[in-house]
PDB file of C-alpha atoms and ligand atoms in Angstrom:
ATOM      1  CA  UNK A1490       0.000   0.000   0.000  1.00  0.00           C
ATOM      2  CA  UNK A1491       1.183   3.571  -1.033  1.00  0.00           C
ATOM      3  CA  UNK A1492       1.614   5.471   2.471  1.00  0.00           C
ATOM      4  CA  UNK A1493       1.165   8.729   1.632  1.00  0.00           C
ATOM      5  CA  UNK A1494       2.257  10.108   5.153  1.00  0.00           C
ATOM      6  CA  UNK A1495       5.638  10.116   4.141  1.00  0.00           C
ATOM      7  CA  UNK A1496       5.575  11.662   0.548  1.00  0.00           C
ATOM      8  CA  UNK A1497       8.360  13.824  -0.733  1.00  0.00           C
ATOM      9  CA  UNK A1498      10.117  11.409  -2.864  1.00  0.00           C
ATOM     10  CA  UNK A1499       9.433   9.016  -5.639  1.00  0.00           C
ATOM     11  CA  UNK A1500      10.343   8.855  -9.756  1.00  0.00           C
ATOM     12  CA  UNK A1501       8.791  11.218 -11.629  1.00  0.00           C
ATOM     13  CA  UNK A1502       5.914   9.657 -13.666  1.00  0.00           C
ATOM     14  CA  UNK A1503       5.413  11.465 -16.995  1.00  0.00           C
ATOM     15  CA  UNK A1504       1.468  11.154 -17.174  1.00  0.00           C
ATOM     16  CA  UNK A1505       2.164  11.921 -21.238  1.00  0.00           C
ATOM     17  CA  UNK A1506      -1.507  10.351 -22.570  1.00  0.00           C
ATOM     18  CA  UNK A1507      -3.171   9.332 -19.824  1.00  0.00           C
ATOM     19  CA  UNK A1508      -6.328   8.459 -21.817  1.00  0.00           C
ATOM     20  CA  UNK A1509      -4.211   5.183 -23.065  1.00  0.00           C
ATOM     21  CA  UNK A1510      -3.424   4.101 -19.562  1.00  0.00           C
ATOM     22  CA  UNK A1511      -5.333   0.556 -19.596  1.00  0.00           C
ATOM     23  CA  UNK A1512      -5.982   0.278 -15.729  1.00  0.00           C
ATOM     24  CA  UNK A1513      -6.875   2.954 -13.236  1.00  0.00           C
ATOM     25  CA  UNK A1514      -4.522   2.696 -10.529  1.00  0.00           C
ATOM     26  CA  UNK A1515      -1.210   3.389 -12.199  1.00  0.00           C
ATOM     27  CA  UNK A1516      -2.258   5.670 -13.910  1.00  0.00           C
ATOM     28  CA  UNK A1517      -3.765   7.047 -10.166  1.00  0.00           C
ATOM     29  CA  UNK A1518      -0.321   6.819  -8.511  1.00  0.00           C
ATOM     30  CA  UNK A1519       1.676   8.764 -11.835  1.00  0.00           C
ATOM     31  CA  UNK A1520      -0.867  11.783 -11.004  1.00  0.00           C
ATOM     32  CA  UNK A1521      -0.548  11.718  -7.230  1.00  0.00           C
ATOM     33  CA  UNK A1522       3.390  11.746  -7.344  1.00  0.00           C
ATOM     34  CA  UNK A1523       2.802  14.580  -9.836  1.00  0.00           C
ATOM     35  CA  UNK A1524       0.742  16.209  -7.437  1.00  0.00           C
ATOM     36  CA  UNK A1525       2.816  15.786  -4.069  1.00  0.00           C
ATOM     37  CA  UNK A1526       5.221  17.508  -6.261  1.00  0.00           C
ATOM     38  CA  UNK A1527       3.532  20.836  -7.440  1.00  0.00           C
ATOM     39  CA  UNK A1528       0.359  21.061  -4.897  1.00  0.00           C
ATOM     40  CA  UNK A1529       1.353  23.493  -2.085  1.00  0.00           C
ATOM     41  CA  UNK A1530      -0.058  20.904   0.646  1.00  0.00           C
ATOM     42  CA  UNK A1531      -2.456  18.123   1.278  1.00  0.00           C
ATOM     43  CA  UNK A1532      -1.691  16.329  -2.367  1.00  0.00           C
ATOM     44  CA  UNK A1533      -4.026  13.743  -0.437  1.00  0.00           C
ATOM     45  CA  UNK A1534      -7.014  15.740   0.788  1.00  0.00           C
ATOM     46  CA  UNK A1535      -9.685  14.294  -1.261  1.00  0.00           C
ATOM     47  CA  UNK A1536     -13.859  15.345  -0.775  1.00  0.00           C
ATOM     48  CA  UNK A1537     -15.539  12.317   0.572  1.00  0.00           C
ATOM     49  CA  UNK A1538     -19.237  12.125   0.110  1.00  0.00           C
ATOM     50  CA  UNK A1539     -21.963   9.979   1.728  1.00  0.00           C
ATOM     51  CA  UNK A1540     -25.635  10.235   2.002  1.00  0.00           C
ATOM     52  CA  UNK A1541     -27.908  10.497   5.243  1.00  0.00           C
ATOM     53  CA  UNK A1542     -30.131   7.882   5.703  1.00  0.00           C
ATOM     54  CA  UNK A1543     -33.101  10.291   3.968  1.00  0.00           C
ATOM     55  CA  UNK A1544     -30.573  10.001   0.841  1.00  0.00           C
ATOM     56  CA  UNK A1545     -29.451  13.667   1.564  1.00  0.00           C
ATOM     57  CA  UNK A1546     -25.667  13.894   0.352  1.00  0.00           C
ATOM     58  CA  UNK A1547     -23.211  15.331   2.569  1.00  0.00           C
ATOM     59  CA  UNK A1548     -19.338  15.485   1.404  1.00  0.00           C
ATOM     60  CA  UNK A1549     -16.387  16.728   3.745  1.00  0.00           C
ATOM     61  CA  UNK A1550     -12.477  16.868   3.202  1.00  0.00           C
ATOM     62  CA  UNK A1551     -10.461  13.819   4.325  1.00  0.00           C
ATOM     63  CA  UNK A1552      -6.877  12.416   3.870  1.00  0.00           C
ATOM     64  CA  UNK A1553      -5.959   9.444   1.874  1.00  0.00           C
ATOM     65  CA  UNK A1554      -3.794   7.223   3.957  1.00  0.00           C
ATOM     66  CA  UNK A1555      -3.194   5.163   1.633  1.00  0.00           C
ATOM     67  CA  UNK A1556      -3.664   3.005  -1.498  1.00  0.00           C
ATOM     68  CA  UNK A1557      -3.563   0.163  -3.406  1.00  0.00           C
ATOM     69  CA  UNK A1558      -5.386  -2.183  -6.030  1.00  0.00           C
ATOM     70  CA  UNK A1559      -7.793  -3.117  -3.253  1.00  0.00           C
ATOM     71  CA  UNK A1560      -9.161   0.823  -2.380  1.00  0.00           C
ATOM     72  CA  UNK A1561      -8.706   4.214  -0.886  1.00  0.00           C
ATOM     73  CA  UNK A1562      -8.456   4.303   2.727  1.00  0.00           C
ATOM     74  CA  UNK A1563      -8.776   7.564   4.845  1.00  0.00           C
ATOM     75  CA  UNK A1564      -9.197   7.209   8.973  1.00  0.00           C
ATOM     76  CA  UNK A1565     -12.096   9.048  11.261  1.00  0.00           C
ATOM     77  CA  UNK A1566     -14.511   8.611  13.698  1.00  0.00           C
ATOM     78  CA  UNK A1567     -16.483   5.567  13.897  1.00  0.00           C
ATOM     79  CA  UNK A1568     -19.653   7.542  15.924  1.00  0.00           C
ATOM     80  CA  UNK A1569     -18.560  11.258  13.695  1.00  0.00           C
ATOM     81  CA  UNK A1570     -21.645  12.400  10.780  1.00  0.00           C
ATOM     82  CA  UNK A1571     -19.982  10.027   8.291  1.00  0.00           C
ATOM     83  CA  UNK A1572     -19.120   7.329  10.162  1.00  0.00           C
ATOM     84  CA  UNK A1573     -22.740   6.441  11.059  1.00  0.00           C
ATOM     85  CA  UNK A1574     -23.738   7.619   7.108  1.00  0.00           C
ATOM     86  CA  UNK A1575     -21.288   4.826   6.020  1.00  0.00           C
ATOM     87  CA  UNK A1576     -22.504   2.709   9.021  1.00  0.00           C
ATOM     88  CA  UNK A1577     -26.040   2.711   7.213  1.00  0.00           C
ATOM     89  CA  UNK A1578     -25.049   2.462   3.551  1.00  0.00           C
ATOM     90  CA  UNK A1579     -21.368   1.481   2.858  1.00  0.00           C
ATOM     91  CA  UNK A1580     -20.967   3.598  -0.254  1.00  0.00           C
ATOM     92  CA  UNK A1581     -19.227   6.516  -1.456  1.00  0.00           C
ATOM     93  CA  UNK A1582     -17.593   9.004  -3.751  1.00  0.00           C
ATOM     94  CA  UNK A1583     -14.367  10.992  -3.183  1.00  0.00           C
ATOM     95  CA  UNK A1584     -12.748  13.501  -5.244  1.00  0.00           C
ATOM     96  CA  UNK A1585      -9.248  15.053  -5.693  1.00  0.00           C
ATOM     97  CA  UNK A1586      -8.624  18.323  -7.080  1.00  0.00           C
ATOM     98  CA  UNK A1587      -5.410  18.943  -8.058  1.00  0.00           C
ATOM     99  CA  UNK A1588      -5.756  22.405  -8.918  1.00  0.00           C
ATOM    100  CA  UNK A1589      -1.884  23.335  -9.228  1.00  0.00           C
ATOM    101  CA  UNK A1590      -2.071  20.690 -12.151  1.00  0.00           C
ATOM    102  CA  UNK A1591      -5.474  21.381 -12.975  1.00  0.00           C
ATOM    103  CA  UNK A1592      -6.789  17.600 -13.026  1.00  0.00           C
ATOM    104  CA  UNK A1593      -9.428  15.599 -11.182  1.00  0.00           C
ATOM    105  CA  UNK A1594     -10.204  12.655 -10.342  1.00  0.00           C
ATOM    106  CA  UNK A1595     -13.822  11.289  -9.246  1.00  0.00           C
ATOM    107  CA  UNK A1596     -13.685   7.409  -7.440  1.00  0.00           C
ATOM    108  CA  UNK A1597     -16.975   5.592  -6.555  1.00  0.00           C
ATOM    109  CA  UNK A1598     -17.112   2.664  -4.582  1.00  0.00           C
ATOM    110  CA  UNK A1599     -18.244   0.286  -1.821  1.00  0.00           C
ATOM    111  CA  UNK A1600     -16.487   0.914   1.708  1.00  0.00           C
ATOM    112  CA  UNK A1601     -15.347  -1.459   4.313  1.00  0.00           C
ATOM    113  CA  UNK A1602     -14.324  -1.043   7.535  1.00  0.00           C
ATOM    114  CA  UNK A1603     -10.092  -1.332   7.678  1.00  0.00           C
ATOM    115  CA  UNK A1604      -8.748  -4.441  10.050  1.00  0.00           C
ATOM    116  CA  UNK A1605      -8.236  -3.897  14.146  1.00  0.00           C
ATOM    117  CA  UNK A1606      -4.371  -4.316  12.884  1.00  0.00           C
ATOM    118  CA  UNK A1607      -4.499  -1.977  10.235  1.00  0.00           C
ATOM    119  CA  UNK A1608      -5.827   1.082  12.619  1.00  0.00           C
ATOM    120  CA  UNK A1609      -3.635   0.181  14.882  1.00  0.00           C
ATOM    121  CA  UNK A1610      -0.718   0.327  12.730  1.00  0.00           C
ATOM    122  CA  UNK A1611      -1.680   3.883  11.036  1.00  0.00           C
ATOM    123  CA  UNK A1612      -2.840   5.672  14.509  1.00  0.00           C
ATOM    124  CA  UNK A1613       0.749   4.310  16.134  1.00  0.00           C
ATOM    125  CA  UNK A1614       2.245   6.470  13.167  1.00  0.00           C
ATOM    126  CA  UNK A1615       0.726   9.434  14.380  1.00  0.00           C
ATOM    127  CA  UNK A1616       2.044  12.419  16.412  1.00  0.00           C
ATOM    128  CA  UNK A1617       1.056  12.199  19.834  1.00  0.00           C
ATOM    129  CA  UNK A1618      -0.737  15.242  20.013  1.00  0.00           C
ATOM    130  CA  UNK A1619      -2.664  14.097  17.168  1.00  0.00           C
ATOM    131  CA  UNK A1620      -3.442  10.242  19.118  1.00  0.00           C
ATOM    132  CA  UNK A1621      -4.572  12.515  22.243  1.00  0.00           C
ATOM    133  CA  UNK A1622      -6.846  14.595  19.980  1.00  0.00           C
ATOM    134  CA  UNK A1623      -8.634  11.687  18.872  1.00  0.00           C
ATOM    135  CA  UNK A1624      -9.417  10.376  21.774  1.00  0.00           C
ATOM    136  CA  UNK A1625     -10.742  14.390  23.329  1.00  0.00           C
ATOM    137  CA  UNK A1626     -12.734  14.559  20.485  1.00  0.00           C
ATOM    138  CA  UNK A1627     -16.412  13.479  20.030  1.00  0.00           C
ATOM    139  CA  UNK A1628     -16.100  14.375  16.500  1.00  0.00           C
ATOM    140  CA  UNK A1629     -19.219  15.901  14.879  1.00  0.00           C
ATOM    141  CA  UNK A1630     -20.745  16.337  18.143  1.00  0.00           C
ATOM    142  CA  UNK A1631     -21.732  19.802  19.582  1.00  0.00           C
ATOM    143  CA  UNK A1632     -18.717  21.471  21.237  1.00  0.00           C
ATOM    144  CA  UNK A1633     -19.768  24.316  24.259  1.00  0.00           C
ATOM    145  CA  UNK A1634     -16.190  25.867  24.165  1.00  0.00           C
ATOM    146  CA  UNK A1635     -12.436  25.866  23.111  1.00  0.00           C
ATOM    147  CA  UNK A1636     -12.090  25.634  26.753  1.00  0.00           C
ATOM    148  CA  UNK A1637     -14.044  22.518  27.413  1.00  0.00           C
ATOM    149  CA  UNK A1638     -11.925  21.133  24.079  1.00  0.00           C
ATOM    150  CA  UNK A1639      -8.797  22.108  25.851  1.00  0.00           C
ATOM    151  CA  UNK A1640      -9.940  20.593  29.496  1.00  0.00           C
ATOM    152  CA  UNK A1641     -10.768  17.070  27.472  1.00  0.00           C
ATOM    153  CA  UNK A1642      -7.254  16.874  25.574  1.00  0.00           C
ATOM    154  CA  UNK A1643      -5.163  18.232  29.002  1.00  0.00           C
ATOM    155  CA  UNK A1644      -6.976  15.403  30.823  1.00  0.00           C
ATOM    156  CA  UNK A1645      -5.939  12.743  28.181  1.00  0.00           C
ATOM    157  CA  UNK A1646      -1.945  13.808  27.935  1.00  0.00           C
ATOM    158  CA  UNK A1647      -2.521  13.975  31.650  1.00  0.00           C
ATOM    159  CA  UNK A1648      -2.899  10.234  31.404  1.00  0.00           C
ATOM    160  CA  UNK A1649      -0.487   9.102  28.739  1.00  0.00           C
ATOM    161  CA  UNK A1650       1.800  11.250  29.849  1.00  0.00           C
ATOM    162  CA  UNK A1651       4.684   8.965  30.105  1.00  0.00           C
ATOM    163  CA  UNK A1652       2.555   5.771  28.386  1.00  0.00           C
ATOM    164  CA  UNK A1653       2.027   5.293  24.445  1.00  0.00           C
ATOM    165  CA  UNK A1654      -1.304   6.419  23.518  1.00  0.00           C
ATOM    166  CA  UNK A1655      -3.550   3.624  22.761  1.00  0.00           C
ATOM    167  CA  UNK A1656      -5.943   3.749  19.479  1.00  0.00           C
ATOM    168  CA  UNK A1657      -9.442   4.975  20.898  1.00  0.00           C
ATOM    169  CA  UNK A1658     -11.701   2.165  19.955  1.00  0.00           C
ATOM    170  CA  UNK A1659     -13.951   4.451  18.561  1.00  0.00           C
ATOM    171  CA  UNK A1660     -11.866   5.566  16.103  1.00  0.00           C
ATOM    172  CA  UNK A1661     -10.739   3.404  12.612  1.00  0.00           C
ATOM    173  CA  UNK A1662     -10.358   3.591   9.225  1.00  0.00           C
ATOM    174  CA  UNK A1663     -12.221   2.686   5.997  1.00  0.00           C
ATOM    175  CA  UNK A1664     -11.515   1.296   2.146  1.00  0.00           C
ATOM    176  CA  UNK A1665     -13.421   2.462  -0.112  1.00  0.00           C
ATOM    177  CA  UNK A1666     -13.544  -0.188  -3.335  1.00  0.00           C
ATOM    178  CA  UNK A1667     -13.512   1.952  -6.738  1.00  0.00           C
ATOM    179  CA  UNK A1668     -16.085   0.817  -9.375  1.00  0.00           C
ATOM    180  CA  UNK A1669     -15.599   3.720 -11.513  1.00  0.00           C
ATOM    181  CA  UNK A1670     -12.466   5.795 -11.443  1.00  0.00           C
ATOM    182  CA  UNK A1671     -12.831   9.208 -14.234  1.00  0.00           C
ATOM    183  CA  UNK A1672      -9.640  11.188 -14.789  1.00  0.00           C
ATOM    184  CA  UNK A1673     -10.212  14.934 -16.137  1.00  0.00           C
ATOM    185  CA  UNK A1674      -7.649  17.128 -17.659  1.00  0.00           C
ATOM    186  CA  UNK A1675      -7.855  20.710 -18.381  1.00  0.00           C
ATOM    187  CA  UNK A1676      -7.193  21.663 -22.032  1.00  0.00           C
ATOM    188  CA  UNK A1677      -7.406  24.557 -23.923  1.00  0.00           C
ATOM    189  CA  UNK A1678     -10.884  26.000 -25.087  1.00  0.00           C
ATOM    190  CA  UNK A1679     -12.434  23.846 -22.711  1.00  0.00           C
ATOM    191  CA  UNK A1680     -11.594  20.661 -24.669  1.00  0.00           C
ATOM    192  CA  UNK A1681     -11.094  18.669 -21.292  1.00  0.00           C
ATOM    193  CA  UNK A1682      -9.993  14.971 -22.075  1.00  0.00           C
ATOM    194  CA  UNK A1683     -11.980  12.715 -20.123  1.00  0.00           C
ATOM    195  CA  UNK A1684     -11.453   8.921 -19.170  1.00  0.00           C
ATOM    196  CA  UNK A1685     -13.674   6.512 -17.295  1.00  0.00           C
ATOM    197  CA  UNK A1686     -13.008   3.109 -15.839  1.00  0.00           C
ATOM    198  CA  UNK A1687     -15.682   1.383 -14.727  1.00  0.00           C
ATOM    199  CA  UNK A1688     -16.193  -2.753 -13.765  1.00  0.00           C
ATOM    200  CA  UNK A1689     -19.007  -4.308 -11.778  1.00  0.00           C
ATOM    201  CA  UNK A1690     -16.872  -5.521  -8.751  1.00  0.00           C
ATOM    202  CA  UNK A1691     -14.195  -5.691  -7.242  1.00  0.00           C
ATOM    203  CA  UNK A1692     -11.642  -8.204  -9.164  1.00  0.00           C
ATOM    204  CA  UNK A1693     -13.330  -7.932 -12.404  1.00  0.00           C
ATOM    205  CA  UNK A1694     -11.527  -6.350 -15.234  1.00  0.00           C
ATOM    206  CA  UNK A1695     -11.698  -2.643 -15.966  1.00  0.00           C
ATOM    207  CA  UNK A1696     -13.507  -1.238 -18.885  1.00  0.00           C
ATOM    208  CA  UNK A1697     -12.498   2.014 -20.514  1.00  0.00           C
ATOM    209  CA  UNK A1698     -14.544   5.083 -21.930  1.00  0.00           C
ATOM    210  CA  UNK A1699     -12.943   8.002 -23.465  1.00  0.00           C
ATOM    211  CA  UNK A1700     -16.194  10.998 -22.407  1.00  0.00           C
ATOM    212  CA  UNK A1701     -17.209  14.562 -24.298  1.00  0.00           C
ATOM    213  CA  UNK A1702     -15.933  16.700 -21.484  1.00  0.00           C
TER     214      UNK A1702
HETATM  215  C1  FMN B 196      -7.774  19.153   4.188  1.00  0.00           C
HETATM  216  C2  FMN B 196      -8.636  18.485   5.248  1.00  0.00           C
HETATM  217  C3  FMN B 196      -8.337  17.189   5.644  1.00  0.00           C
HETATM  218  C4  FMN B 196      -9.119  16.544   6.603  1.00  0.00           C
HETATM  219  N1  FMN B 196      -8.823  15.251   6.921  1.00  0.00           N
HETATM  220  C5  FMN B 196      -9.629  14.588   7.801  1.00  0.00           C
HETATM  221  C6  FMN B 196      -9.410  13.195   8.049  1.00  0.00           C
HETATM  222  O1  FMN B 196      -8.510  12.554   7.484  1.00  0.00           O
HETATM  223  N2  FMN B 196     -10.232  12.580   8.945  1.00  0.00           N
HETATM  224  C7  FMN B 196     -11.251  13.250   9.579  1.00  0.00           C
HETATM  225  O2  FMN B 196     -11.946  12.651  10.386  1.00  0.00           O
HETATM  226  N3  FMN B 196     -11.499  14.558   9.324  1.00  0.00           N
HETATM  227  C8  FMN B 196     -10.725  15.232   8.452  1.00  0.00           C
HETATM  228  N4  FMN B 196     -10.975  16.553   8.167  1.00  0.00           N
HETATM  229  C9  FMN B 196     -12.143  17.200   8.813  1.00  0.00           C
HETATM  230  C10 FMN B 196     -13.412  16.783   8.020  1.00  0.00           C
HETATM  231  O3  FMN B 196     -13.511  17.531   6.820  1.00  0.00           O
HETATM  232  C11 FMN B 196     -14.710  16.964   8.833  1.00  0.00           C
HETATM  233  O4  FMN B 196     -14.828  18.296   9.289  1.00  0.00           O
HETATM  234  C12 FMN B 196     -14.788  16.046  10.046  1.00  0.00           C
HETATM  235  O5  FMN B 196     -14.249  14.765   9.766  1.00  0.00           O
HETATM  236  C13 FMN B 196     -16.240  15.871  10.504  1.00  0.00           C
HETATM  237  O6  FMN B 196     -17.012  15.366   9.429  1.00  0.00           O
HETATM  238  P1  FMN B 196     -18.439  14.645   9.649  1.00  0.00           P
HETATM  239  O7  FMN B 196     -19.164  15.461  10.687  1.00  0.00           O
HETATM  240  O8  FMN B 196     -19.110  14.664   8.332  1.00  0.00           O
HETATM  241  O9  FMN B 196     -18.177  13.243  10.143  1.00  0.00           O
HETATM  242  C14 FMN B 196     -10.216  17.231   7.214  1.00  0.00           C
HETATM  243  C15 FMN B 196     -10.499  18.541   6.809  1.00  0.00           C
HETATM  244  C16 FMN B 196      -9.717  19.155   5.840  1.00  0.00           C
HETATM  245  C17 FMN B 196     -10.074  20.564   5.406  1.00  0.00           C
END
């Protein structure tokens, strides 16, 4: 799996015409090196949207944590808004904008929880302060103050203070499984090339469609 945590690196990928890549995810990994490159920061923020169990849609900025032929993962709050939307209907879209390089990308797919062993492995990567913030938080929850914030997270490094922090078991991590995969380039005159991959499940082989932009 690609760790994007530690991105600086990595051979330049030439795109060149990315509408004759054959397979998504290659062709995925050439643009995001291209983008940890040139994008000022987050190459890896991507919108992740859901729907409420009325079928509302609700999208929100998250970090890709990784990839690999198998999905996208990005790591929350199991109780937080979209946790309990993807509780109730596994499915979603993300986007990345690269706007430095002017491309997108738009993934659809099924979601699955990551393993116990795979959250634990990620959240043991992360700063302390950021393991001690996950646990203060009650993410998407009504917050009375900064204050009471500040009392919640001083009480937790209180406690792990000289002890590793534990992953909260309320927080995880999630894959989502593409289905379809679009790439979008900006060209002149608004003559935007276009690719879609799309395949019925997971495993099966990709099909490709060149679109009108
Ligand atoms: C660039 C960026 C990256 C973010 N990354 C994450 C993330 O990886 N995980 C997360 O829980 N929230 C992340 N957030 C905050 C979410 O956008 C959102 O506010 C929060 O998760 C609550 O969403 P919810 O109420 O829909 O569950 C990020 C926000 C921004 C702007």
């Amino acid at each position: 799996m690609t760790d994007t945590t530690s991105m600086k690196h990595q051979t330049p990928l030439t795109s060149g015409d990315f509408t004759a890549a054959d397979e998504p995810f290659a062709l995925f990994e050439a643009w995001l090196n291209e983008a940890i490159k040139s994008e000022p920061n987050d190459p890896n923020a991507m919108a992740l949207a859901t729907v409420d169990p009325e079928g509302l849609p609700d999208v929100r900025m998250v970090l890709m944590k990784g990839f690999d032929t198998g999905g996208f993962v990005f790591y929350s709050h199991i109780a937080s808004q979209k946790g309990r939307e993807l509780a109730a209907n596994p499915k979603a879209a993300l986007l990345f904008h690269w706007k430095s390089l002017r491309r997108q990308v738009r993934i659809r797919g099924n979601v699955t929880p990551v393993t116990d062993a795979e959250a634990d492995a990620y959240f043991a990567t992360r700063p302390k302060q950021a393991q001690i913030g996950a646990w203060a938080s009650k993410q998407s929850e009504a917050l009375e103050s900064r204050f009471a914030f500040e009392q919640a997270i001083a009480k937790v490094a209180a406690k792990y203070i000289i002890s590793e922090v534990p992953r909260p078991p309320g927080w995880s991590g999630w894959r989502i499984t593409p289905v379809r995969i679009e790439f979008w380039h900006d060209r002149p005159f608004r003559l935007h090339d276009r690719i879609e991959f799309r395949r019925d499940a997971a495993g099966q082989k990709w099909s490709k469609t060149r679109m009108y932009p």
